[in-house]
Coordinates of C-alpha atoms in Angstrom, one line a residue:
Chain A
M725 CA 111.9 -187.5 -8.4
I726 CA 109.1 -185.6 -10.0
E727 CA 108.7 -182.6 -12.3
P728 CA 107.7 -179.2 -10.7
S729 CA 104.7 -179.2 -13.1
V730 CA 103.4 -182.4 -11.5
F731 CA 103.9 -180.9 -8.1
A732 CA 102.0 -177.8 -9.1
A733 CA 99.1 -179.8 -10.4
H734 CA 99.0 -181.8 -7.2
W735 CA 98.8 -178.6 -5.1
L736 CA 96.2 -177.0 -7.4
G737 CA 94.0 -180.1 -7.1
H738 CA 94.0 -179.7 -3.3
R739 CA 93.3 -176.0 -3.7
H740 CA 90.2 -176.8 -5.8
L741 CA 88.9 -179.3 -3.3
T742 CA 89.4 -176.9 -0.3
R743 CA 87.6 -174.2 -2.2
R744 CA 84.6 -176.5 -2.5
V745 CA 84.7 -177.3 1.2
I746 CA 84.7 -173.5 2.0
A747 CA 81.8 -173.0 -0.5
A748 CA 79.8 -175.8 1.1
F749 CA 79.8 -174.2 4.5
P750 CA 76.6 -172.5 5.6
P751 CA 77.7 -168.8 5.5
D752 CA 76.8 -168.1 9.1
A753 CA 78.7 -171.1 10.3
L754 CA 82.0 -170.5 8.7
F755 CA 83.4 -168.3 11.4
T756 CA 81.1 -169.4 14.3
F757 CA 80.7 -173.1 14.4
S758 CA 83.1 -175.3 16.5
P759 CA 82.0 -178.7 17.7
A760 CA 84.5 -178.7 20.5
P761 CA 86.3 -175.5 21.5
P762 CA 89.1 -174.7 21.7
L763 CA 88.9 -176.2 18.2
R764 CA 88.6 -173.1 15.9
P765 CA 85.8 -172.4 13.4
F766 CA 86.8 -173.6 9.9
G767 CA 87.0 -170.0 8.6
E768 CA 89.8 -169.2 11.1
M769 CA 91.6 -172.3 9.9
V770 CA 91.3 -171.3 6.3
W771 CA 92.8 -167.9 7.1
E772 CA 95.7 -169.6 8.8
L773 CA 96.2 -171.7 5.6
H774 CA 96.0 -168.5 3.5
G775 CA 98.7 -166.9 5.6
Q776 CA 101.0 -169.8 5.7
T777 CA 100.6 -170.3 1.9
A778 CA 101.3 -166.6 1.3
Y779 CA 104.6 -166.9 3.2
T780 CA 105.5 -170.1 1.3
L781 CA 104.8 -168.5 -2.0
R782 CA 106.7 -165.4 -1.2
G783 CA 109.7 -167.5 -0.4
L784 CA 109.4 -169.9 -3.3
L785 CA 108.6 -167.4 -6.0
D786 CA 110.3 -164.2 -4.7
G787 CA 113.1 -165.7 -2.6
D788 CA 112.1 -163.8 0.5
W789 CA 112.0 -166.2 3.5
G790 CA 112.2 -163.5 6.1
E791 CA 109.6 -163.1 8.8
P792 CA 106.1 -163.8 7.7
T793 CA 103.6 -161.0 7.5
W794 CA 100.0 -161.9 8.0
D795 CA 97.3 -160.3 5.9
T796 CA 94.2 -159.0 7.7
L797 CA 91.1 -161.2 7.3
P798 CA 89.0 -159.5 4.6
G799 CA 85.9 -160.2 6.7
T800 CA 83.8 -163.1 7.8
D801 CA 81.8 -163.0 4.6
R802 CA 82.2 -166.3 2.7
A803 CA 82.5 -164.6 -0.6
A804 CA 85.4 -162.4 0.6
V805 CA 87.2 -165.5 1.8
L806 CA 86.6 -167.3 -1.5
A807 CA 87.9 -164.3 -3.4
A808 CA 91.1 -164.3 -1.4
W809 CA 91.5 -168.0 -1.9
D810 CA 91.0 -167.7 -5.6
G811 CA 93.6 -164.9 -5.9
Q812 CA 96.2 -167.1 -4.1
T813 CA 95.3 -170.1 -6.3
A814 CA 95.9 -168.0 -9.4
R815 CA 99.4 -167.2 -8.1
I816 CA 100.2 -170.9 -7.6
E817 CA 98.9 -171.6 -11.1
T818 CA 101.1 -169.0 -12.8
G819 CA 104.1 -169.2 -10.5
L820 CA 104.7 -172.8 -9.6
P821 CA 105.4 -174.5 -12.9
G822 CA 108.4 -172.2 -13.5
V823 CA 110.1 -172.9 -10.2
P824 CA 113.4 -174.8 -11.0
A825 CA 113.4 -178.3 -9.6
E826 CA 116.7 -177.6 -7.8
R827 CA 115.1 -175.0 -5.6
Y828 CA 113.2 -177.6 -3.7
G829 CA 116.5 -179.1 -2.6
E830 CA 117.9 -175.9 -1.1
T831 CA 118.1 -175.6 2.7
L832 CA 116.5 -172.6 4.3
T833 CA 117.3 -171.0 7.6
L834 CA 114.0 -169.8 9.0
S835 CA 113.5 -168.2 12.4
W836 CA 112.3 -171.6 13.7
G837 CA 115.2 -173.6 12.3
E838 CA 116.6 -175.1 9.1
M839 CA 114.5 -177.0 6.6
L840 CA 114.4 -177.9 2.9
V841 CA 112.3 -175.8 0.6
F842 CA 110.4 -179.0 -0.2
T843 CA 109.6 -179.5 3.5
A844 CA 108.3 -175.9 3.8
V845 CA 106.1 -176.3 0.7
I846 CA 104.7 -179.8 1.4
G847 CA 104.1 -178.6 5.0
S848 CA 101.7 -175.9 3.6
I849 CA 99.9 -178.5 1.6
D850 CA 99.7 -181.0 4.5
N851 CA 98.3 -178.3 6.8
E852 CA 95.6 -177.6 4.2
V853 CA 94.7 -181.3 3.9
H854 CA 94.7 -181.6 7.7
H855 CA 92.4 -178.6 8.4
R856 CA 90.2 -179.5 5.4
G857 CA 89.6 -182.9 6.9
Q858 CA 88.6 -181.2 10.1
G859 CA 86.3 -178.9 8.1
M860 CA 84.6 -181.9 6.5
V861 CA 83.7 -183.3 10.0
Y862 CA 82.2 -179.9 10.8
L863 CA 80.1 -180.1 7.6
R864 CA 78.8 -183.5 8.6
E865 CA 77.9 -182.2 12.0
L866 CA 76.1 -179.3 10.3
G867 CA 74.1 -181.8 8.3
T868 CA 75.9 -181.1 5.0
Q869 CA 77.5 -183.7 2.8
P870 CA 81.1 -182.8 2.1
P871 CA 82.6 -182.8 -1.4
D872 CA 84.3 -186.0 -2.5
F873 CA 87.9 -186.3 -1.2
W874 CA 89.1 -187.9 -4.4
D875 CA 87.8 -185.2 -6.8
R876 CA 90.5 -182.7 -7.4
S877 CA 89.1 -181.1 -10.6
Chain B
M1145 CA 113.0 -182.4 -7.4
I1146 CA 113.8 -184.2 -4.2
E1147 CA 115.6 -187.3 -3.1
P1148 CA 113.7 -190.5 -2.3
S1149 CA 115.3 -190.5 1.2
V1150 CA 113.7 -187.1 1.9
F1151 CA 110.4 -188.4 0.7
A1152 CA 110.7 -191.5 2.9
A1153 CA 111.5 -189.3 5.9
H1154 CA 108.5 -187.1 5.1
W1155 CA 106.2 -190.1 5.0
L1156 CA 107.6 -191.7 8.2
G1157 CA 107.1 -188.4 10.1
H1158 CA 103.4 -188.6 9.2
R1159 CA 103.3 -192.3 10.3
H1160 CA 104.7 -191.4 13.7
L1161 CA 102.1 -188.7 14.2
T1162 CA 99.3 -190.9 13.1
R1163 CA 100.5 -193.5 15.5
R1164 CA 100.3 -191.0 18.4
V1165 CA 96.7 -190.1 17.4
I1166 CA 95.7 -193.8 17.4
A1167 CA 97.3 -194.3 20.8
A1168 CA 95.6 -191.2 22.2
F1169 CA 92.1 -192.7 21.6
P1170 CA 90.2 -194.0 24.5
P1171 CA 90.4 -197.8 23.6
D1172 CA 86.6 -198.2 23.8
A1173 CA 86.0 -195.2 21.4
L1174 CA 88.3 -196.2 18.6
F1175 CA 85.8 -198.3 16.8
T1176 CA 82.6 -197.0 18.3
F1177 CA 82.7 -193.2 18.4
S1178 CA 81.4 -191.1 15.5
P1179 CA 80.2 -187.5 16.1
A1180 CA 78.0 -187.6 13.0
P1181 CA 77.2 -190.8 11.2
P1182 CA 77.7 -191.8 8.4
L1183 CA 81.1 -190.6 9.4
R1184 CA 83.0 -193.7 10.4
P1185 CA 84.7 -194.3 13.7
F1186 CA 88.5 -193.5 13.5
G1187 CA 89.5 -197.1 13.8
E1188 CA 87.7 -197.9 10.6
M1189 CA 89.4 -195.0 8.8
V1190 CA 92.8 -196.2 10.1
W1191 CA 92.1 -199.7 8.7
E1192 CA 91.3 -198.1 5.3
L1193 CA 94.6 -196.3 5.5
H1194 CA 96.4 -199.5 6.3
G1195 CA 94.8 -201.2 3.3
Q1196 CA 95.5 -198.4 0.9
T1197 CA 99.1 -198.2 2.1
A1198 CA 99.6 -202.0 1.8
Y1199 CA 98.5 -201.7 -1.8
T1200 CA 100.8 -198.7 -2.5
L1201 CA 103.8 -200.5 -0.9
R1202 CA 103.2 -203.7 -2.8
G1203 CA 103.2 -201.7 -6.0
L1204 CA 106.1 -199.5 -5.2
L1205 CA 108.4 -202.1 -3.6
D1206 CA 107.3 -205.3 -5.4
G1207 CA 106.1 -203.9 -8.7
D1208 CA 102.6 -205.5 -8.3
W1209 CA 99.9 -202.9 -9.0
G1210 CA 97.3 -205.6 -9.7
E1211 CA 94.0 -205.6 -7.8
P1212 CA 94.3 -204.7 -4.1
T1213 CA 93.7 -207.3 -1.5
W1214 CA 92.4 -206.2 1.8
D1215 CA 93.8 -207.6 5.1
T1216 CA 91.2 -208.6 7.7
L1217 CA 91.0 -206.3 10.6
P1218 CA 93.1 -207.9 13.4
G1219 CA 90.4 -206.9 15.9
T1220 CA 89.1 -203.7 17.5
D1221 CA 91.7 -203.9 20.2
R1222 CA 93.8 -200.7 20.1
A1223 CA 97.0 -202.7 20.7
A1224 CA 96.4 -205.0 17.7
V1225 CA 95.8 -202.0 15.4
L1226 CA 99.0 -200.3 16.7
A1227 CA 101.0 -203.5 16.1
A1228 CA 99.7 -203.7 12.5
W1229 CA 100.6 -200.0 12.0
D1230 CA 104.1 -200.5 13.4
G1231 CA 104.7 -203.4 11.1
Q1232 CA 103.8 -201.4 8.1
T1233 CA 105.8 -198.4 9.2
A1234 CA 108.9 -200.7 9.4
R1235 CA 108.3 -201.8 5.8
I1236 CA 108.3 -198.1 4.7
E1237 CA 111.4 -197.5 6.8
T1238 CA 113.4 -200.3 5.2
G1239 CA 112.0 -200.2 1.7
L1240 CA 111.4 -196.6 0.7
P1241 CA 114.9 -195.2 0.7
G1242 CA 116.0 -197.8 -1.9
V1243 CA 113.3 -197.0 -4.4
P1244 CA 114.9 -195.4 -7.5
A1245 CA 113.8 -191.8 -8.1
E1246 CA 112.8 -192.6 -11.6
R1247 CA 110.1 -195.0 -10.4
Y1248 CA 108.0 -192.1 -9.2
G1249 CA 107.7 -190.8 -12.7
E1250 CA 106.4 -194.0 -14.2
T1251 CA 102.8 -194.1 -15.3
L1252 CA 100.6 -196.8 -13.9
T1253 CA 97.5 -198.4 -15.4
L1254 CA 95.3 -199.2 -12.4
S1255 CA 91.8 -200.6 -12.7
W1256 CA 90.5 -197.0 -12.0
G1257 CA 92.7 -195.4 -14.6
E1258 CA 96.2 -194.1 -15.4
M1259 CA 98.3 -192.2 -12.9
L1260 CA 101.9 -191.5 -11.9
V1261 CA 103.5 -193.6 -9.2
F1262 CA 104.1 -190.4 -7.4
T1263 CA 100.4 -189.6 -7.5
A1264 CA 99.5 -193.0 -6.1
V1265 CA 102.0 -192.7 -3.2
I1266 CA 101.3 -189.1 -2.3
G1267 CA 97.6 -190.0 -2.4
S1268 CA 98.1 -192.5 0.4
I1269 CA 99.9 -189.9 2.5
D1270 CA 97.2 -187.3 1.8
N1271 CA 94.5 -189.7 2.8
E1272 CA 96.4 -190.4 6.0
V1273 CA 96.7 -186.6 6.8
H1274 CA 93.0 -186.1 5.9
H1275 CA 91.6 -188.9 8.1
R1276 CA 94.0 -188.1 10.9
G1277 CA 92.7 -184.5 10.9
Q1278 CA 89.2 -186.0 11.3
G1279 CA 90.4 -188.2 14.1
M1280 CA 91.9 -185.1 15.9
V1281 CA 88.4 -183.5 15.9
Y1282 CA 87.0 -186.7 17.4
L1283 CA 89.7 -186.6 20.1
R1284 CA 88.6 -183.0 21.0
E1285 CA 85.0 -184.1 21.2
L1286 CA 86.1 -187.0 23.5
G1287 CA 87.7 -184.5 25.8
T1288 CA 91.3 -185.5 24.8
Q1289 CA 93.9 -183.0 23.6
P1290 CA 95.4 -184.3 20.3
P1291 CA 99.1 -184.6 19.7
D1292 CA 100.8 -181.6 18.1
F1293 CA 100.4 -181.5 14.3
W1294 CA 103.9 -180.2 13.8
D1295 CA 105.7 -182.9 15.8
R1296 CA 106.8 -185.7 13.4
S1297 CA 109.4 -187.3 15.6

């Protein structure tokens, strides 16, 4: 239906926008502000996205879809979170275009059931878009104008 | 990379979840509640999604990518919005699986520039996921537990 390079560019566009949303947060609010607990602070959501994406990339690029491992949060410092985000984005940038198109049509058996590789990968992207939308509401409530949704540069 | 039928099922899963989020709103809050203006009430976001999706479907299914036309909001009654949503979902359900895979790789010239058909379609879905995430924050602030993000049935 599409080329893996198109899909890679699509994902990277989302990564860039999410980075701008993280960078727009007042540093002291990233891991503390929630407008309505049990909604989590945006920093915790970002770390979930990082963990889910790490698992997806390990499966897609290394073929290891075993149990996920979860990296320890490098700290609640915004710069540390951005550095981890950038490292993962670089891995998408170098790894994704070389994934053969056929791989997305393979069926996986994960501990929570069977799914297509495509479904696992788009699920990571969707979760990013979902939580980023939530983070943009937080920004408005913090008095900060969010980055433009349509800008993926 | 994937079959159109897989892509159709992916989109429909999102439609079903978004429907549940609309239905979870207290009827009097759907078009009135905003936690931080100029953020719009969720009902207005939903109507934007309906309009963007109508344009995307007209292009994808009828080949007409000319200027969008915007349907008039049927009213601020939650039932009317849900009925419009369901009608559009039915069009996705019947029309999408028959779209040839090659069509997603065609390049469009829209009034705001060139893009792949895939990019236009996934852009509609992303916008739905984005605004639905915002709507889920609104629900929490209204004291209502949102539907589960992972359930696409």
